[in-house]
Structure formats: C-alpha cells, structure tokens
Coordinates of C-alpha atoms in Angstrom, one line a residue:
M1213 CA -0.1 -0.3 0.2
G1214 CA 3.0 2.4 0.8
F1215 CA 4.1 2.3 -3.3
V1216 CA 0.3 2.8 -3.9
Q1217 CA -0.2 5.4 -1.7
A1218 CA 3.0 7.2 -2.9
N1219 CA 2.6 7.5 -5.8
R1220 CA -0.7 8.6 -6.0
A1221 CA 0.1 11.9 -3.5
T1222 CA 2.1 12.9 -6.6
S1223 CA -0.7 13.0 -8.7
A1224 CA -2.8 16.6 -10.0
T1225 CA -6.0 16.8 -10.8
T1226 CA -8.5 14.3 -12.5
P1227 CA -8.2 15.7 -16.0
P1228 CA -11.5 18.1 -17.2
H1229 CA -12.7 16.1 -19.8
A1230 CA -12.6 12.4 -17.8
T1231 CA -16.1 11.6 -17.5
A1232 CA -17.1 13.8 -20.6
S1233 CA -19.2 11.8 -23.4
P1234 CA -21.7 10.3 -24.4
S1235 CA -21.1 6.2 -25.0
P1236 CA -22.9 3.8 -27.6
S1237 CA -25.1 1.9 -25.8
A1238 CA -23.4 -1.5 -26.1
P1239 CA -22.2 -3.3 -22.4
L1240 CA -19.0 -3.4 -22.5
P1241 CA -18.3 -7.8 -19.9
T1242 CA -19.1 -10.4 -21.3
A1243 CA -20.0 -13.9 -20.2
D1244 CA -16.3 -15.1 -20.8
L1245 CA -14.8 -11.8 -20.3
P1246 CA -15.8 -10.7 -16.7
I1247 CA -15.1 -7.9 -14.8
A1248 CA -12.1 -7.1 -12.4
P1249 CA -12.6 -5.4 -9.2
A1250 CA -13.6 -2.0 -9.0
A1251 CA -10.8 -0.1 -9.4
D1252 CA -11.4 3.2 -7.7
P1253 CA -12.2 5.3 -10.7
D1254 CA -10.7 8.4 -8.4
A1255 CA -7.1 7.3 -9.0
F1256 CA -7.7 5.7 -11.6
Q1257 CA -8.0 9.1 -13.5
L1258 CA -5.4 11.0 -11.0
L1259 CA -2.9 8.5 -12.4
Q1260 CA -4.0 8.9 -15.8
Q1261 CA -3.1 12.4 -15.6
Q1262 CA 0.3 12.1 -14.7
L1263 CA 0.6 11.1 -18.3
R1264 CA -0.5 14.2 -19.0
D1265 CA 1.7 16.1 -16.8
S1266 CA 4.9 14.0 -17.0
H1267 CA 6.3 14.7 -20.9
H1268 CA 9.5 12.4 -19.8
L1269 CA 6.9 9.4 -19.5
D1270 CA 5.8 10.2 -23.9
F1271 CA 6.5 6.5 -25.4
Q1272 CA 7.7 9.3 -28.1
E1273 CA 10.9 11.3 -26.6
E1274 CA 13.5 8.7 -26.6
Q1275 CA 15.9 9.5 -24.2
A1276 CA 13.8 9.5 -21.8
S1277 CA 14.8 7.8 -18.5
R1278 CA 12.0 5.6 -17.4
D1279 CA 10.4 1.7 -16.3
I1280 CA 8.1 0.4 -19.0
L1281 CA 5.7 -2.5 -17.5
V1282 CA 5.1 -4.8 -21.0
I1283 CA 1.9 -6.5 -20.0
P1284 CA 1.0 -7.8 -23.6
S1285 CA -2.4 -9.7 -22.5
I1286 CA -4.8 -9.9 -25.2
S1287 CA -8.1 -9.2 -22.8
L1288 CA -10.5 -10.7 -25.3
D1289 CA -13.3 -12.4 -25.1
V1290 CA -12.4 -16.2 -24.1
R1291 CA -14.4 -18.3 -26.6
E1292 CA -13.3 -15.5 -29.4
L1293 CA -9.8 -15.9 -28.8
A1294 CA -9.9 -19.4 -28.9
K1295 CA -10.9 -19.5 -33.0
V1296 CA -6.5 -18.4 -33.0
E1297 CA -4.3 -21.3 -32.8
G1298 CA -1.1 -20.0 -30.9
V1299 CA -3.4 -17.4 -29.2
L1300 CA -1.2 -18.0 -26.0
H1301 CA 1.8 -17.1 -27.8
Y1302 CA 0.7 -14.0 -29.1
E1303 CA 2.2 -12.1 -26.0
E1304 CA 5.3 -12.4 -27.5
R1305 CA 3.9 -10.2 -30.5
M1306 CA 4.7 -7.2 -28.1
L1307 CA 8.8 -7.8 -28.1
C1308 CA 9.4 -5.2 -30.5
D1309 CA 9.1 -3.0 -27.3
L1310 CA 12.7 -5.1 -25.5
I1311 CA 14.5 -2.4 -28.5
Q1312 CA 13.2 0.1 -26.3
L1313 CA 16.3 -0.8 -23.9
R1314 CA 18.5 1.0 -26.7
N1315 CA 18.0 3.5 -24.9
P1316 CA 20.4 2.8 -21.6
H1317 CA 18.1 4.7 -19.6
T1318 CA 15.6 2.5 -20.1
R1319 CA 14.4 -0.4 -17.8
L1320 CA 11.8 -2.1 -18.9
I1321 CA 9.3 -5.2 -17.1
Y1322 CA 8.0 -7.4 -19.0
V1323 CA 5.1 -10.2 -18.1
T1324 CA 4.1 -13.3 -19.7
S1325 CA 1.5 -16.4 -18.9
Q1326 CA 4.6 -18.9 -19.6
P1327 CA 9.1 -18.5 -19.7
L1328 CA 10.4 -17.3 -23.1
P1329 CA 12.6 -19.3 -24.7
P1330 CA 15.4 -17.4 -23.5
I1331 CA 16.4 -17.8 -27.4
V1332 CA 13.4 -15.3 -28.1
V1333 CA 15.3 -12.7 -26.1
D1334 CA 18.5 -13.0 -26.9
Y1335 CA 17.5 -12.8 -30.8
Y1336 CA 15.5 -9.6 -29.9
L1337 CA 18.8 -8.7 -27.9
Q1338 CA 20.8 -8.6 -30.9
L1339 CA 18.6 -6.3 -32.9
L1340 CA 20.0 -3.3 -31.0
P1341 CA 22.4 -1.0 -32.5
G1342 CA 24.9 -0.1 -30.3
I1343 CA 24.2 -1.5 -27.0
P1344 CA 26.0 -3.9 -25.4
F1345 CA 24.2 -7.1 -24.7
S1346 CA 24.6 -7.2 -21.0
H1347 CA 23.9 -3.9 -20.4
A1348 CA 20.4 -4.6 -22.0
R1349 CA 20.1 -7.9 -20.7
N1350 CA 20.5 -6.3 -17.2
R1351 CA 17.5 -3.7 -17.4
L1352 CA 15.2 -6.3 -18.5
L1353 CA 13.1 -8.4 -16.2
L1354 CA 11.2 -11.1 -17.6
L1355 CA 7.9 -12.7 -15.0
S1356 CA 5.6 -15.0 -15.3
V1357 CA 2.5 -16.4 -14.3
Y1358 CA 3.4 -20.2 -15.0
D1359 CA -0.8 -21.0 -16.5
N1360 CA -1.7 -21.7 -19.6
S1361 CA -5.2 -20.8 -19.3
L1362 CA -7.1 -18.7 -21.2
K1363 CA -8.4 -15.9 -19.0
P1364 CA -6.2 -12.3 -19.6
L1365 CA -2.6 -12.4 -18.3
T1366 CA -3.2 -9.6 -17.0
Q1367 CA -6.4 -11.2 -15.0
K1368 CA -3.9 -14.2 -13.9
I1369 CA -1.5 -11.1 -13.0
L1370 CA -4.5 -10.0 -10.5
E1371 CA -4.8 -13.5 -9.0
R1372 CA -1.1 -13.4 -8.2
P1373 CA -0.3 -10.8 -5.1
R1374 CA 3.0 -11.4 -4.5
L1375 CA 3.9 -10.8 -8.2
V1376 CA 1.3 -7.5 -8.2
Q1377 CA 3.6 -6.8 -5.2
R1378 CA 7.4 -8.5 -7.2
I1379 CA 6.3 -5.9 -9.7
A1380 CA 5.8 -3.0 -7.6
N1381 CA 9.1 -3.4 -5.8
A1382 CA 10.9 -3.5 -9.2
L1383 CA 8.8 -0.2 -10.3
R1384 CA 10.4 3.4 -9.6
P1385 CA 7.6 5.8 -8.7
G1386 CA 7.9 8.8 -10.7
H1387 CA 9.1 7.6 -13.7
S1388 CA 6.8 4.6 -15.0
V1389 CA 4.3 3.8 -16.8
M1390 CA 2.3 0.8 -17.6
T1391 CA 1.6 -0.4 -21.7
C1392 CA -0.3 -3.5 -22.5
Y1393 CA -2.6 -4.7 -25.7
N1394 CA -5.4 -3.3 -25.1
A1395 CA -6.8 -1.6 -22.2
T1396 CA -9.9 -3.6 -20.1
T1397 CA -10.8 -3.4 -16.4
W1398 CA -8.5 -6.4 -16.1
E1399 CA -5.7 -3.1 -16.5
R1400 CA -7.5 -0.3 -15.3
E1401 CA -7.6 -2.6 -11.7
L1402 CA -3.6 -3.7 -12.4
S1403 CA -3.5 -0.1 -12.7
V1404 CA -4.4 0.9 -10.0
R1405 CA -2.8 -1.6 -7.1
L1406 CA 0.8 -1.2 -8.6
G1407 CA -0.2 3.0 -8.6
V1408 CA 1.3 2.8 -12.5
P1409 CA 0.1 5.1 -14.8
L1410 CA -1.7 2.9 -17.9
F1411 CA -0.3 4.1 -21.4
A1412 CA -4.2 3.3 -23.4
A1413 CA -7.6 4.5 -23.1
D1414 CA -9.5 4.4 -20.2
P1415 CA -11.6 1.3 -20.5
H1416 CA -15.0 3.1 -20.1
L1417 CA -13.7 4.5 -23.7
L1418 CA -13.9 0.6 -25.3
P1419 CA -17.2 1.3 -27.2
W1420 CA -15.5 3.2 -29.6
G1421 CA -14.0 0.6 -30.9
T1422 CA -15.8 -2.3 -31.0
K1423 CA -18.7 -3.2 -34.6
Y1424 CA -21.0 -0.7 -33.1
G1425 CA -19.2 1.8 -31.8
S1426 CA -17.4 3.0 -35.1
R1427 CA -20.1 2.8 -37.0
T1428 CA -21.5 5.9 -34.1
L1429 CA -18.3 7.8 -34.4
F1430 CA -18.4 7.7 -38.3
A1431 CA -21.7 8.8 -38.3
Q1432 CA -21.1 12.0 -35.6
Q1433 CA -17.6 12.6 -37.8
G1434 CA -19.1 12.7 -42.1
I1435 CA -16.5 9.5 -42.5
P1436 CA -18.2 7.7 -45.4
H1437 CA -18.9 4.0 -44.3
P1438 CA -21.7 1.1 -44.9
P1439 CA -24.7 1.5 -44.7
G1440 CA -25.6 -0.7 -41.7
T1441 CA -28.0 -1.4 -38.3
D1442 CA -28.5 -1.0 -34.9
Q1443 CA -27.2 -2.9 -32.8
V1444 CA -29.5 -6.1 -31.2
W1445 CA -29.1 -8.8 -29.5
T1446 CA -31.4 -11.6 -30.5
A1447 CA -31.7 -14.0 -34.4
A1448 CA -35.2 -12.2 -34.0
D1449 CA -34.2 -8.6 -34.3
L1450 CA -31.1 -8.8 -35.9
A1451 CA -33.3 -10.7 -39.0
A1452 CA -35.7 -8.5 -38.4
V1453 CA -33.2 -4.9 -38.6
A1454 CA -31.5 -6.9 -41.6
A1455 CA -34.7 -6.9 -43.0
D1456 CA -34.9 -2.8 -42.9
L1457 CA -31.8 -3.1 -44.4
W1458 CA -32.0 -4.8 -47.6
E1459 CA -35.7 -2.9 -47.8
Q1460 CA -33.3 0.2 -47.3
Q1461 CA -30.6 -1.1 -50.2
P1462 CA -32.4 -3.2 -52.2
Q1463 CA -29.9 -3.6 -54.5
L1464 CA -28.0 -5.0 -51.2
Q1465 CA -26.4 -9.0 -52.8
R1466 CA -24.9 -9.7 -49.7
M1467 CA -24.3 -8.6 -46.1
V1468 CA -22.0 -8.8 -43.9
I1469 CA -23.0 -10.5 -39.7
K1470 CA -20.4 -8.5 -37.0
L1471 CA -20.5 -9.8 -33.2
N1472 CA -20.0 -6.2 -31.5
E1473 CA -16.9 -7.6 -29.9
G1474 CA -15.9 -9.8 -32.7
F1475 CA -11.5 -9.2 -33.9
S1476 CA -9.6 -9.9 -36.3
G1477 CA -13.1 -10.6 -38.6
E1478 CA -12.7 -13.3 -36.5
G1479 CA -15.7 -12.8 -35.4
N1480 CA -18.0 -11.8 -39.1
A1481 CA -20.2 -14.1 -41.3
L1482 CA -21.6 -13.3 -44.7
L1483 CA -25.2 -13.7 -45.6
D1484 CA -25.8 -14.0 -49.5
L1485 CA -29.2 -12.9 -50.0
R1486 CA -28.9 -13.9 -54.1
P1487 CA -30.0 -17.1 -53.0
L1488 CA -33.1 -15.1 -51.6
A1489 CA -35.6 -13.2 -54.4
D1490 CA -38.7 -14.6 -54.2
V1491 CA -38.4 -12.2 -50.9
A1492 CA -37.2 -9.1 -52.5
P1493 CA -37.8 -5.7 -51.1
G1494 CA -41.4 -5.3 -53.3
R1495 CA -42.3 -9.2 -53.0
V1496 CA -43.9 -9.8 -49.8
S1497 CA -43.8 -8.5 -46.3
H1498 CA -41.0 -7.0 -44.3
R1499 CA -42.4 -10.0 -41.5
Q1500 CA -42.0 -12.4 -44.6
R1501 CA -38.9 -11.7 -45.9
A1502 CA -37.4 -11.1 -42.0
A1503 CA -38.4 -14.5 -41.1
A1504 CA -36.7 -16.1 -44.4
L1505 CA -33.8 -14.2 -43.4
A1506 CA -33.9 -16.4 -39.9
N1507 CA -34.2 -18.8 -41.4
Q1508 CA -31.5 -18.5 -43.8
F1509 CA -28.5 -17.4 -40.9
R1510 CA -27.8 -21.4 -40.3
S1511 CA -26.6 -20.9 -44.1
L1512 CA -24.4 -18.5 -43.1
R1513 CA -20.4 -18.1 -44.2
F1514 CA -18.2 -17.8 -41.5
Q1515 CA -14.3 -16.6 -41.4
A1516 CA -13.7 -18.4 -37.9
A1517 CA -12.6 -22.1 -39.3
G1518 CA -15.3 -24.1 -37.3
E1519 CA -17.6 -21.6 -36.3
T1520 CA -21.4 -22.8 -36.2
W1521 CA -25.2 -21.0 -35.7
D1522 CA -26.0 -22.5 -32.8
N1523 CA -22.2 -21.4 -31.1
F1524 CA -22.7 -18.1 -32.9
G1525 CA -25.8 -16.6 -32.1
E1526 CA -25.2 -17.4 -28.5
R1527 CA -22.6 -15.4 -29.1
L1528 CA -25.1 -13.0 -30.1
T1529 CA -26.8 -12.5 -27.3
E1530 CA -23.7 -11.8 -24.8
M1531 CA -22.2 -9.1 -26.7
G1532 CA -24.3 -7.8 -29.1
A1533 CA -24.7 -8.1 -33.5
I1534 CA -24.5 -5.6 -36.2
A1535 CA -25.3 -6.0 -40.1
E1536 CA -23.6 -4.2 -42.3
A1537 CA -23.2 -3.7 -45.9
F1538 CA -21.0 -6.5 -48.1
V1539 CA -19.0 -3.9 -50.1
E1540 CA -19.0 -5.1 -53.4
G1541 CA -16.2 -4.5 -56.0
E1542 CA -14.0 -6.1 -58.8
V1543 CA -10.5 -4.5 -57.3
K1544 CA -11.0 -4.1 -53.8
R1545 CA -8.4 -3.6 -50.8
S1546 CA -9.1 -3.1 -46.6
P1547 CA -6.3 -0.8 -45.8
S1548 CA -5.7 0.5 -43.2
V1549 CA -5.0 4.1 -41.0
Q1550 CA -2.9 3.9 -37.7
G1551 CA -2.3 6.5 -35.3
Y1552 CA -0.7 8.1 -31.6
I1553 CA -3.1 10.0 -29.0
S1554 CA 0.1 11.9 -27.2
P1555 CA -0.6 11.8 -23.0
G1556 CA -0.9 16.3 -24.4
G1557 CA -4.3 14.6 -26.5
S1558 CA -2.3 16.3 -29.9
V1559 CA -2.5 12.8 -32.7
E1560 CA -0.6 12.0 -35.4
V1561 CA -0.8 9.4 -38.1
L1562 CA 1.6 6.7 -37.4
S1563 CA 1.6 5.1 -41.2
T1564 CA -0.6 3.4 -43.7
H1565 CA -1.1 -0.1 -44.7
D1566 CA -2.1 -2.3 -47.2
Q1567 CA -3.8 -5.3 -45.6
V1568 CA -4.0 -9.8 -46.6
L1569 CA -7.3 -10.9 -45.7
G1570 CA -7.8 -14.5 -45.9
G1571 CA -10.9 -16.5 -44.6
P1572 CA -13.4 -17.9 -47.2
D1573 CA -14.8 -14.3 -48.0
Q1574 CA -10.6 -12.5 -47.1
Q1575 CA -12.8 -11.3 -43.9
V1576 CA -9.7 -11.8 -41.8
Y1577 CA -6.6 -10.1 -40.8
L1578 CA -3.0 -12.1 -41.7
G1579 CA -0.5 -10.2 -42.9
C1580 CA 0.3 -6.4 -43.9
K1581 CA 2.0 -4.8 -47.0
F1582 CA 3.9 -1.2 -45.9
P1583 CA 2.7 1.6 -46.9
A1584 CA -0.9 1.8 -48.7
D1585 CA -1.4 2.4 -51.7
P1586 CA -0.3 5.7 -52.6
A1587 CA -3.2 6.6 -54.7
Y1588 CA -5.4 6.4 -51.5
R1589 CA -3.0 7.0 -48.5
L1590 CA -3.3 10.2 -47.7
M1591 CA -6.9 10.0 -47.6
L1592 CA -6.7 7.2 -45.3
Q1593 CA -4.2 10.1 -44.0
T1594 CA -6.7 12.5 -43.3
W1595 CA -9.7 10.4 -41.8
G1596 CA -7.4 8.8 -39.2
K1597 CA -6.3 11.8 -38.0
Q1598 CA -10.2 12.9 -38.2
V1599 CA -11.2 10.2 -36.1
G1600 CA -8.2 10.1 -33.9
E1601 CA -8.7 13.8 -33.0
A1602 CA -12.5 12.4 -31.9
L1603 CA -11.3 10.0 -29.9
A1604 CA -8.7 12.3 -27.9
A1605 CA -11.3 14.3 -27.4
V1606 CA -13.0 11.9 -25.2
G1607 CA -9.3 11.0 -23.7
A1608 CA -8.3 8.4 -25.9
L1609 CA -4.7 7.7 -25.1
E1610 CA -2.1 5.6 -27.7
R1611 CA -2.6 3.5 -30.4
Y1612 CA -5.3 3.5 -32.6
G1613 CA -6.3 1.9 -35.9
V1614 CA -9.3 2.6 -38.4
D1615 CA -9.8 -0.3 -41.3
F1616 CA -11.2 0.8 -44.9
V1617 CA -12.4 -1.0 -47.9
V1618 CA -11.4 0.8 -51.0
V1619 CA -12.8 0.1 -55.0
E1620 CA -11.7 1.5 -57.1
K1621 CA -13.8 3.2 -59.5
P1622 CA -13.7 2.2 -63.9
D1623 CA -11.9 6.8 -63.6
G1624 CA -8.7 5.1 -61.9
S1625 CA -9.9 6.6 -58.8
W1626 CA -10.9 5.2 -55.5
L1627 CA -14.1 4.8 -53.2
A1628 CA -12.8 4.5 -49.8
Q1629 CA -15.4 2.9 -47.2
A1630 CA -14.0 3.0 -42.8
I1631 CA -15.3 0.0 -41.3
E1632 CA -13.9 -0.5 -37.7
I1633 CA -11.9 1.4 -35.7
N1634 CA -9.5 -0.4 -33.2
L1635 CA -8.6 1.1 -29.7
R1636 CA -5.8 -1.0 -29.1
K1637 CA -2.7 -2.5 -30.8
G1638 CA -3.4 -4.8 -33.7
G1639 CA -1.6 -6.2 -36.2
T1640 CA -0.1 -3.7 -38.3
T1641 CA 1.6 -2.6 -34.4
H1642 CA 4.4 -4.0 -34.4
P1643 CA 5.4 -4.6 -37.7
F1644 CA 5.6 -0.9 -37.3
M1645 CA 7.5 -0.1 -34.3
T1646 CA 10.1 -2.7 -35.4
L1647 CA 10.7 -0.7 -38.6
K1648 CA 10.6 2.7 -36.1
Y1649 CA 12.5 1.0 -33.9
L1650 CA 15.7 -0.8 -36.0
T1651 CA 15.7 2.1 -38.3
N1652 CA 15.1 5.3 -35.9
G1653 CA 13.1 6.8 -38.6
S1654 CA 11.1 8.6 -39.6
Y1655 CA 6.8 8.7 -40.8
S1656 CA 6.1 11.7 -43.3
V1657 CA 2.8 12.7 -43.6
E1658 CA 3.8 15.1 -46.4
D1659 CA 3.9 12.2 -48.7
G1660 CA 2.9 8.7 -46.3
G1661 CA 6.4 7.6 -46.3
F1662 CA 8.9 6.3 -43.8
Y1663 CA 12.3 7.4 -43.8
A1664 CA 15.2 6.5 -42.1
Q1665 CA 18.0 8.7 -40.9
T1666 CA 19.7 8.2 -44.1
G1667 CA 16.6 9.6 -45.6
Q1668 CA 16.2 5.9 -47.2
A1669 CA 12.7 4.8 -47.9
K1670 CA 11.5 1.5 -46.4
Y1671 CA 8.9 -0.4 -46.8
Y1672 CA 7.9 -3.6 -45.3
V1673 CA 5.3 -7.4 -45.6
A1674 CA 4.9 -8.4 -42.4
T1675 CA 2.9 -11.4 -41.7
D1676 CA 1.4 -13.2 -38.4
N1677 CA -0.1 -16.1 -40.7
L1678 CA 2.9 -18.0 -42.3
Q1679 CA 1.7 -22.0 -41.0
Q1680 CA 2.4 -24.6 -43.1
V1681 CA 1.8 -28.4 -41.1
Q1682 CA 5.3 -28.8 -41.5
Y1683 CA 6.5 -26.0 -40.0
Q1684 CA 5.4 -28.2 -37.0
G1685 CA 8.2 -29.7 -34.6
L1686 CA 10.5 -27.0 -34.9
L1687 CA 12.3 -25.4 -32.2
P1688 CA 12.9 -21.6 -31.9
E1689 CA 16.6 -23.4 -31.9
D1690 CA 16.2 -24.5 -35.4
L1691 CA 14.7 -21.7 -36.7
I1692 CA 17.1 -19.3 -35.4
E1693 CA 19.6 -22.0 -36.6
M1694 CA 17.9 -21.8 -40.2
V1695 CA 18.4 -18.1 -40.1
T1696 CA 21.9 -18.0 -39.1
L1697 CA 22.6 -20.5 -41.8
H1698 CA 21.5 -18.8 -45.0
Q1699 CA 21.6 -14.9 -43.8
L1700 CA 18.6 -14.9 -43.4
H1701 CA 18.7 -11.5 -39.5
F1702 CA 18.3 -8.8 -40.1
D1703 CA 21.0 -6.4 -41.7
S1704 CA 22.6 -3.4 -39.4
S1705 CA 24.2 -2.1 -42.0
T1706 CA 21.9 -1.9 -44.7
K1707 CA 18.2 -1.6 -42.1
T1708 CA 17.2 -4.7 -43.9
G1709 CA 16.4 -8.0 -43.5
T1710 CA 14.0 -10.4 -41.8
I1711 CA 12.8 -10.7 -38.6
F1712 CA 11.4 -13.5 -37.2
H1713 CA 8.0 -13.0 -34.2
L1714 CA 5.7 -16.3 -33.0
M1715 CA 8.3 -18.4 -32.1
G1716 CA 6.3 -19.9 -29.9
C1717 CA 3.8 -20.9 -31.6
L1718 CA 6.3 -23.2 -33.8
S1719 CA 6.8 -26.3 -32.7
E1720 CA 3.1 -26.9 -31.6
F1721 CA 1.2 -25.3 -34.5
G1722 CA 3.6 -24.9 -37.4
K1723 CA 2.7 -21.1 -37.1
L1724 CA 5.0 -17.7 -37.1
G1725 CA 5.2 -14.4 -38.2
L1726 CA 8.2 -12.3 -40.3
T1727 CA 8.5 -8.8 -40.9
S1728 CA 11.0 -8.1 -44.2
I1729 CA 12.3 -4.8 -44.5
G1730 CA 13.7 -3.8 -47.9
N1731 CA 14.1 -0.1 -49.5
S1732 CA 11.6 -1.2 -51.9
L1733 CA 8.2 -3.1 -52.2
E1734 CA 9.6 -5.5 -54.0
E1735 CA 12.9 -5.6 -51.6
A1736 CA 10.9 -5.7 -48.8
E1737 CA 8.3 -8.7 -51.0
E1738 CA 11.5 -10.3 -52.0
H1739 CA 13.1 -10.9 -48.6
Y1740 CA 9.7 -12.3 -47.5
Q1741 CA 9.3 -15.0 -50.2
R1742 CA 13.1 -16.4 -49.4
A1743 CA 12.5 -16.3 -45.8
I1744 CA 9.4 -18.4 -46.8
A1745 CA 11.7 -20.8 -49.4
V1746 CA 14.1 -21.7 -47.0
L1747 CA 11.1 -22.7 -44.1
D1748 CA 9.8 -25.3 -46.4
Q1749 CA 13.0 -26.2 -47.5
E1750 CA 14.2 -27.0 -44.8
T1751 CA 11.2 -28.6 -43.6
R1752 CA 10.5 -30.4 -46.2
E1753 CA 14.1 -32.3 -46.0
A1754 CA 14.0 -33.0 -43.1
T1755 CA 10.5 -34.0 -43.0
L1756 CA 11.8 -37.3 -46.5
Q1757 CA 15.3 -37.4 -43.6
S1758 CA 12.8 -38.6 -40.8
S1759 CA 10.4 -40.7 -43.3
A1760 CA 13.1 -42.5 -44.5
F1761 CA 14.4 -43.1 -41.1
S1762 CA 10.5 -44.6 -40.5
E1763 CA 10.6 -46.8 -43.1
V1764 CA 13.8 -48.8 -41.9
P1765 CA 13.5 -52.3 -40.2
I1766 CA 12.9 -52.4 -36.5
G1767 CA 16.2 -54.7 -36.5
W1768 CA 18.5 -52.3 -38.0

C-alpha cells in the first residue's frame, strides 16, 4: 500500500474531459470476460493525469529515463480468442518493445503466461544497435505467471498478489508507465494496484472500438461508411433489422453479420441475399422477409474455422451484433491507418497499410504491406486523423487504428468506406514499431512514406500467420539456426532483412510471424518470399529424412 499511496500523492487533479462524452450503449463485459474488481475511478484518473503532466513519460521521447511495464495480455472474449490457433503465444508480439532498451536509461519489465525461451529473448536483444548485450539484459526483468489458461494475462497477474508486489517493488515511482495490448477493467485495476499510469485508453471508452461504436463515430464525423443497422441481441431482432437494411438498400447482394466485439474478422459471417430473390424488397411483406432471413442464418458463411450458427447465435445474445452492407467491387482492397494520441492530446498519424486478408470471404486479417498504395494513402491519413481527434476529445490515449475498404472506380480513382476502429494495438502495430525502432527513422505525412535517418525510404511486408503443417516440431533454436545458415537475419548496416516473431507457436502449431524490411516494396517482398522458401526447403528435407528413417526395419 505504501508504494501505491506514494504515487497517488504526487498526482494532480482529474482531467476535465474524464467524465465527458456520451458513448454507444453496447455493454462492455461478456460472459467470458468477467469484470475485474472495481478500481477506484478517482485513483485511476489521478494516475492518468500523471501522463498528461509528465512529458518525460511520453513514449515518443526516445531518451527519457523511465521504467516500462509491458503487459501483453490479449484481454478479449475468451471464446473468441479460442478461435485463434496458438493465441497464448501472441503475448510475444509485443517483444518488439524490448528494442526500446536501446535507450540506456530505459528499464523494462515483461510479464507473460509462461516463461519466454531464452533464445527468443536473446534474438531481440541482439537486434539493439550500439548497445552491449549484457547492458540491455541487466535492464530487463522477465516475469511469468506459469498459467496456460485462456484467462486474460492481466487477470492471472491480479490473482497473484505476491507477483503484483514484486512488480511494484521493481518500478521507480514517478518514472514508470504501464503499456498493454488492449485496456479493460483488468488493466485499469492493475494500474491502480501498482500506482502506475496506464498508457492506453480508459476502459470506459471501449464502446468506441466496437463495431456499433465505430459506426456511431463515423456517422458523427461524417466519414463515409457502409449502410448498416443498430446493435441487437437476439436472432429475431437481427433478422428484423437486416430486413430493414435490405429494404433501404434493395440492390444489396450480401451483408456482413458482425459480433459487436469480434476481432481480426473472426467474429464476422457473410449473409448471401442472392438465393433469397423470392423475398426481395417489393415481393413480400417485411415480416415474411425477416422470417426468410432468420431461416438463412444457419447458412451463414462464417469466417472463423469451425464456427457454427448455434455458437454464433449464443455469442449474439451475449455481446450483440450488427448487420452491415457488404462492399462489392471487382478491384477491392482493405487498407488501414494507424494513429497515436499523445498524453497531451495531440494526434499523429503513424502509418498506412494495405492489409492482407484471408478466410472464406477475405474477412480475416493475415498480414500487411507498408505503406498503403499512394493512390489513397493520403486520403486515409486525413480520415484517420479526424477519427483520432474525435477520440482524443473524449480522453483516449496511445494507439488506435481505422480499417477501410477501398474499391477502384472506372476512372481509376478509389471509393473508400470506413469499416471499424481498433482502440488497441493490432496486427499492424508491432511491424511498424519494429521498423521504427530498428531504423530510428520517421514517418512523413507529406507523402505517407517512412524514411531512415539517411533519407532512404523503407518498406515492409509482415504476417502473423505463416503456417504450414510441415513447420510443426520446429523449435526456436531450429529457426535461429536456419536464419544464421541462410543469412536471413536483419542487416543493421543496410537496415534490411527479416525479423521473426511468434517463435513459440512453431513447435505445436507450425505457425510463425515475420516482418521483412526492404528499400522498396519489391525488395521487402523478396526478403519475405526468400524466408518462406528457406523454411519450406529445410522442413521438406527434414520431413523426407524422417520418412526415410521410419521405413528402416526395426532390426537395423
């Protein structure tokens, strides 16, 4: 208690915008993400005010003396998380934060569900330019809760008061900040218990990052977005509002049904209207049309593997859903813009990406290319900053992202539609931060490019979902050996090459992440494809050797 009280005593008053702003009516907690013990809201706001008053805690200030507590908890709905193979290892995605140890005045604490393999930690620390390995390692504290359950990591930490105290003892009061993947009531509670500011949006702002909340903000800001419905919680109501949408947009061919708190496209399903021509607007009554749509729900094309209507319908009653017009187009892409809201409330566009999507109907996030196409990247910047300023006005902090769909028109221009807001770090966050930390470059709002200190433009291709059955059984040590033998590593002299992550997913799931950086998008793609070719070749040879060995007679 003494540590917490000491930090609170140095806090200023609650920020004036802390209680402002109406928000969408969608409830935040779900049955599988219980609410954390109620943190003192005044104490939390006092801690947040420390960020606004202390510019030296701003993550954009590279030379600050600070302690960074990294909590890579994916604090999202447990049943939705279970759809992502190897999701426990996604805690490794924030290991790019270790590169911040390049600042000799920074100390970093990284907490995970299970201990990180030492070779993985060493891999990141050896990326640090100009910093002795031992010096960086001495400023890094790795902690684990030794718990493989799908409960949010932050909840696991709070269930272990001795671990909470150990973390508190390691942090310097007044020079510490906590960062996370996404902020919920769990992260707010840990912030208050530790007496450390949370550099993330207050959880009471989370509705703005839901499907319905995103649509609400787009409408308020006049940002183009697809026609859609209000949020509903029953299949009958969903059928009714979907029928309303169809009647308002009789040309629709398909709709997307979205769980309000789904993520990475895994909570989406496609409703095909073309087989329902007999109940199209003008042919039958609204009631008949809604009944036909309700019957069609069992034929939804779910984007998550193994999803069923029975499970999806149950999730609908717990977190709500919307129906939205599916954006059609022969040439269609899914770009995004990523922004940053400083503790002082200023908004900065960080990047634009062309996202690589997969799944049955190209709804599931697989990877990205940086930067987005020059034909529309500046347009994305403008709308992305507008969203950021609206979020800053209600007190949001740190990273946010906005996803779009763009369709090429006959004259070669692009029509853009905003799809959703992410009030958290996302799949494009760690590749961009890796680029920034390793090149010490900067993003140009003039042309939407990124430039190293030498002025050289930089590009990358990244994924979290490089997955092959033949990769299963590979250990992190095996990957590092391949990287070394085939010289796939990042070259600190040219600032090009490939950086690997999610190494913990390899052995069990055959899954890996990587970011390939080049001086052109073509060069980045070459590094990316070469890394895949090496992995395929090495694992193919190992598979053949294993097969040959299995055919040797037992008496050999």
